[in-house]
Each structure stands twice: as C-alpha cells, then as structure tokens.
Amino acid sequence: LACKVTRCSTTTSALTVYFCGTGVATNRDLVLGSGRKSPTVGTDTFRKYLSCRFDEGVKKGSHHRSVYRLGVGCKDSMAGMSHVWVVVAQPDGNFYWLQSFISHYSLATWMKKKDSSTKSGVAGVLTFDELMGKLDGLERLMSINAWTDEANRDYQDLFNVDKNLESVSWRSKKWTEDSRLVLFSWDEACEYPAGGEHDAAGDGEDGSEC
C-alpha cells in the first residue's frame, strides 16, 4: 500500500478503495442524494460500538477486520483544524490509525513514525486502550474554550501536526469558538476480506449484537 498523497480526504478515499473497493469508497458521495450512506455522529456512539465489537472479539478469540472512516470538523472551514482519517481493526485486537496531513506528511511517512508511548513502538498501530486514549484527547479538543498548550499537544498527538509551529498567518489569527472541533462523525465502511469480495459493512449477518 503505497499512497503518496498528502491531502487527508484523498488518503481516506484511497484507503477505503484499497480495503473495501470502489463501490464502498463512493457510497457517501453527495451526488448520490438520498441514496448516499450517512455517517453516525458522536464519539460516544463510536466508543460504544468499538467496545461492543472488541468484547465480542475477545470472547470469540478473533476480532472483526473492520474499516472505519472518521472525521472531525469545526464551523470555520478555513481554520485548518478539520481532519479525516481511517481506523482499521485487526484480528489480533490492534488497530491501524491511518492518516496524512496536507503540507505536513504523507501516509507512507506516517506509517514509519516511531512512538515509544505505544505498545507497538509505532504511532499508527494502537491497542484498544490506546485507541480509547486517542478519543479522550479528541473529546478534550472538542470542549476547549481557548487554544492552550494542552490543546496543541492533543492535536499533535492525534494528527501529528504542531499547530503552534504553523505559519505566521495561523498563529496570528485570533482563536474563536468557530475554530473549535465540534462535529465528530464515523461509519464502518466494510469488513475485509469478505468471501473474496469487498462487502459493505452490514450487508450480511455475522452474528454480532452490536
């Protein structure tokens, strides 16, 4: 998987095509109108679903290979804070946190990033508890009333970008509530592989109670 792009939305689309196929990768396009797949909103719903799926996997001895598309945004579309990325659940209970960030790094660079704070030693491979910790940081960011050093650390830990080192134009811009991340959305794009074909999540019965 050698994605050279840096725009986060393009990387997310490319990853969805890779894991799920073109049909799934385009099932949220606006041009589909009422036929497009709608994401679920809220970190609480994502936590609950992930916890349920993880507990099922522990009981069965193997976890679902699920691909999740995640996104977070703010009211000010020009604030440079919004982001989209992909989390891929692995059968061993770990999770790939896959992303890029325009003008900062590509997916290939991200996948090589070391991180001594994770059990795997790399930034893009997380345990379930480490993934929950990422959501803790995201929720803190979504509740801030000012841009602080802690907020900057959380943003950097999540998305590998130090906003305090951004361009002068970003640093000199007064932070407002419209710059705060307020909307988190997610969906389970697919489970891979499925009978040799890439099936959209929810197309078949897998016995899950989640």
Short mmCIF file of C-alpha atoms in Angstrom, two decimals:
data_model
loop_
_atom_site.label_atom_id
_atom_site.label_comp_id
_atom_site.label_asym_id
_atom_site.label_seq_id
_atom_site.Cartn_x
_atom_site.Cartn_y
_atom_site.Cartn_z
CA LEU A 1 0.00 0.00 0.00
CA ALA A 2 2.00 2.99 -1.26
CA CYS A 3 -0.17 6.09 -1.13
CA LYS A 4 1.92 9.16 -1.95
CA VAL A 5 -0.83 11.74 -1.44
CA THR A 6 -0.88 14.14 1.48
CA ARG A 7 -4.43 15.54 1.44
CA CYS A 8 -6.26 13.72 4.24
CA SER A 9 -9.51 13.28 2.30
CA THR A 10 -7.71 11.76 -0.68
CA THR A 11 -5.81 9.38 1.57
CA THR A 12 -9.04 8.31 3.28
CA SER A 13 -10.65 7.64 -0.09
CA ALA A 14 -7.61 5.70 -1.34
CA LEU A 15 -7.53 3.57 1.81
CA THR A 16 -11.25 2.81 1.52
CA VAL A 17 -10.77 1.72 -2.08
CA TYR A 18 -7.83 -0.47 -1.02
CA PHE A 19 -9.66 -2.22 1.82
CA CYS A 20 -13.30 -2.05 0.69
CA GLY A 21 -13.45 -1.45 -3.06
CA THR A 22 -14.57 1.47 -5.22
CA GLY A 23 -18.28 0.96 -4.61
CA VAL A 24 -17.90 1.39 -0.87
CA ALA A 25 -15.41 4.25 -1.22
CA THR A 26 -18.01 6.31 -3.11
CA ASN A 27 -21.13 5.39 -1.13
CA ARG A 28 -21.07 8.67 0.84
CA ASP A 29 -20.75 10.96 -2.18
CA LEU A 30 -23.18 13.89 -2.23
CA VAL A 31 -24.14 13.16 -5.82
CA LEU A 32 -25.96 10.04 -4.61
CA GLY A 33 -28.56 12.23 -2.93
CA SER A 34 -30.93 10.31 -0.68
CA GLY A 35 -29.17 7.09 -1.64
CA ARG A 36 -25.87 8.04 -0.02
CA LYS A 37 -24.73 6.40 3.18
CA SER A 38 -24.96 8.71 6.19
CA PRO A 39 -22.30 8.61 8.91
CA THR A 40 -23.02 8.31 12.62
CA VAL A 41 -22.31 11.35 14.81
CA GLY A 42 -20.59 11.45 18.21
CA THR A 43 -17.55 9.98 19.94
CA ASP A 44 -19.86 8.30 22.45
CA THR A 45 -21.53 6.18 19.77
CA PHE A 46 -18.13 5.24 18.31
CA ARG A 47 -16.80 4.25 21.74
CA LYS A 48 -19.86 2.12 22.45
CA TYR A 49 -19.72 0.34 19.09
CA LEU A 50 -15.96 -0.27 19.26
CA SER A 51 -16.22 -1.57 22.82
CA CYS A 52 -19.01 -3.96 21.85
CA ARG A 53 -17.11 -5.26 18.83
CA PHE A 54 -13.89 -5.60 20.84
CA ASP A 55 -15.60 -7.52 23.64
CA GLU A 56 -17.15 -9.86 21.07
CA GLY A 57 -13.71 -10.47 19.59
CA VAL A 58 -12.20 -11.26 22.98
CA LYS A 59 -14.90 -13.87 23.59
CA LYS A 60 -14.51 -15.41 20.12
CA GLY A 61 -10.71 -15.28 20.11
CA SER A 62 -10.58 -13.25 16.89
CA HIS A 63 -11.68 -9.73 16.05
CA HIS A 64 -13.58 -8.30 13.11
CA ARG A 65 -11.45 -6.79 10.33
CA SER A 66 -13.47 -3.58 10.23
CA VAL A 67 -12.59 -0.39 8.37
CA TYR A 68 -13.84 2.83 9.97
CA ARG A 69 -13.93 6.24 8.28
CA LEU A 70 -13.60 9.05 10.83
CA GLY A 71 -13.88 12.81 10.52
CA VAL A 72 -13.89 15.86 12.77
CA GLY A 73 -14.73 19.42 11.79
CA CYS A 74 -15.43 22.94 13.00
CA LYS A 75 -17.71 25.80 11.95
CA ASP A 76 -14.84 27.79 10.41
CA SER A 77 -13.93 25.83 7.29
CA MET A 78 -10.80 27.97 6.85
CA ALA A 79 -9.43 27.36 10.34
CA GLY A 80 -7.21 24.49 9.20
CA MET A 81 -8.38 22.25 12.05
CA SER A 82 -10.69 19.73 10.34
CA HIS A 83 -9.39 16.26 9.57
CA VAL A 84 -10.46 12.86 8.21
CA TRP A 85 -8.69 9.54 8.69
CA VAL A 86 -9.18 5.77 8.80
CA VAL A 87 -9.02 3.25 11.64
CA VAL A 88 -8.70 -0.42 10.67
CA ALA A 89 -9.42 -3.11 13.27
CA GLN A 90 -7.15 -6.15 13.08
CA PRO A 91 -7.93 -9.78 14.02
CA ASP A 92 -5.37 -9.65 16.85
CA GLY A 93 -7.27 -6.82 18.58
CA ASN A 94 -4.97 -4.00 17.50
CA PHE A 95 -5.98 -1.03 15.36
CA TYR A 96 -4.27 0.78 12.48
CA TRP A 97 -4.65 4.58 12.76
CA LEU A 98 -4.01 5.68 9.18
CA GLN A 99 -3.77 9.30 8.06
CA SER A 100 -1.91 12.02 6.19
CA PHE A 101 -1.98 15.81 6.53
CA ILE A 102 -1.60 18.17 3.61
CA SER A 103 1.71 20.07 3.50
CA HIS A 104 2.97 18.09 6.51
CA TYR A 105 3.31 14.37 5.79
CA SER A 106 2.11 11.53 3.57
CA LEU A 107 0.61 8.21 4.61
CA ALA A 108 3.91 6.49 3.82
CA THR A 109 5.77 8.85 6.16
CA TRP A 110 3.15 8.40 8.89
CA MET A 111 3.37 4.62 8.74
CA LYS A 112 7.11 4.82 9.55
CA LYS A 113 6.70 7.16 12.53
CA LYS A 114 8.07 5.73 15.77
CA ASP A 115 6.27 6.28 19.05
CA SER A 116 7.73 4.92 22.28
CA SER A 117 4.45 5.57 24.12
CA THR A 118 2.61 2.84 22.18
CA LYS A 119 2.96 -0.89 22.82
CA SER A 120 3.82 -1.46 19.15
CA GLY A 121 6.51 1.23 19.13
CA VAL A 122 4.94 2.95 16.12
CA ALA A 123 2.37 5.74 16.01
CA GLY A 124 -0.03 4.06 13.61
CA VAL A 125 -0.61 0.77 15.46
CA LEU A 126 -2.67 1.01 18.66
CA THR A 127 -4.09 -1.29 21.28
CA PHE A 128 -7.76 -0.92 22.20
CA ASP A 129 -6.88 1.08 25.33
CA GLU A 130 -4.53 3.33 23.34
CA LEU A 131 -7.30 3.97 20.82
CA MET A 132 -9.66 4.92 23.65
CA GLY A 133 -6.96 7.31 24.86
CA LYS A 134 -6.94 8.98 21.45
CA LEU A 135 -10.68 9.52 21.76
CA ASP A 136 -10.09 11.07 25.20
CA GLY A 137 -7.78 13.62 23.57
CA LEU A 138 -10.28 14.30 20.82
CA GLU A 139 -13.04 14.92 23.34
CA ARG A 140 -10.80 17.37 25.21
CA LEU A 141 -10.21 19.26 21.98
CA MET A 142 -13.94 19.40 21.35
CA SER A 143 -14.55 21.07 24.72
CA ILE A 144 -11.85 23.79 24.77
CA ASN A 145 -12.65 27.48 25.14
CA ALA A 146 -9.16 28.69 24.15
CA TRP A 147 -6.12 27.41 22.29
CA THR A 148 -3.74 26.22 25.00
CA ASP A 149 -0.52 24.21 25.18
CA GLU A 150 -2.59 21.19 26.22
CA ALA A 151 -4.87 21.62 23.21
CA ASN A 152 -1.84 21.84 20.95
CA ARG A 153 -0.37 18.67 22.49
CA ASP A 154 -3.65 16.81 21.99
CA TYR A 155 -3.90 17.94 18.37
CA GLN A 156 -0.31 16.91 17.70
CA ASP A 157 -0.79 13.54 19.42
CA LEU A 158 -3.88 12.86 17.31
CA PHE A 159 -2.91 14.24 13.93
CA ASN A 160 0.88 14.66 14.08
CA VAL A 161 0.78 18.42 13.45
CA ASP A 162 2.12 21.06 15.84
CA LYS A 163 -0.25 23.95 15.23
CA ASN A 164 1.96 26.28 17.26
CA LEU A 165 4.64 25.86 14.62
CA GLU A 166 2.27 26.59 11.75
CA SER A 167 2.57 29.62 9.53
CA VAL A 168 2.53 33.12 10.98
CA SER A 169 -0.92 33.67 9.47
CA TRP A 170 -2.40 30.80 11.51
CA ARG A 171 -0.66 31.76 14.75
CA SER A 172 -1.63 35.41 14.45
CA LYS A 173 -5.27 34.60 13.79
CA LYS A 174 -7.37 35.03 16.91
CA TRP A 175 -8.81 31.71 18.07
CA THR A 176 -12.59 31.73 18.27
CA GLU A 177 -15.24 29.18 19.17
CA ASP A 178 -15.77 28.66 15.43
CA SER A 179 -12.23 27.19 15.34
CA ARG A 180 -13.07 24.51 17.90
CA LEU A 181 -13.65 20.99 16.65
CA VAL A 182 -17.33 20.34 17.27
CA LEU A 183 -18.56 17.57 14.95
CA PHE A 184 -17.18 14.02 15.00
CA SER A 185 -18.62 11.54 12.52
CA TRP A 186 -17.84 7.94 11.70
CA ASP A 187 -19.01 4.89 9.83
CA GLU A 188 -17.99 1.28 9.44
CA ALA A 189 -17.15 1.21 5.75
CA CYS A 190 -16.66 -2.53 5.40
CA GLU A 191 -15.20 -5.70 6.79
CA TYR A 192 -12.36 -7.15 4.75
CA PRO A 193 -11.94 -9.56 3.11
CA ALA A 194 -15.46 -10.88 2.64
CA GLY A 195 -15.79 -14.03 0.52
CA GLY A 196 -13.16 -12.81 -1.88
CA GLU A 197 -15.12 -9.62 -2.49
CA HIS A 198 -15.27 -6.33 -0.60
CA ASP A 199 -18.69 -6.10 1.02
CA ALA A 200 -20.08 -3.03 2.71
CA ALA A 201 -20.46 -3.42 6.47
CA GLY A 202 -23.93 -4.55 7.41
CA ASP A 203 -24.59 -6.35 4.11
CA GLY A 204 -24.52 -9.76 5.79
CA GLU A 205 -25.35 -11.33 9.10
CA ASP A 206 -22.25 -12.03 11.21
CA GLY A 207 -23.93 -12.82 14.50
CA SER A 208 -22.87 -9.55 16.05
CA GLU A 209 -25.13 -7.95 18.64
CA CYS A 210 -23.52 -4.54 18.20
#
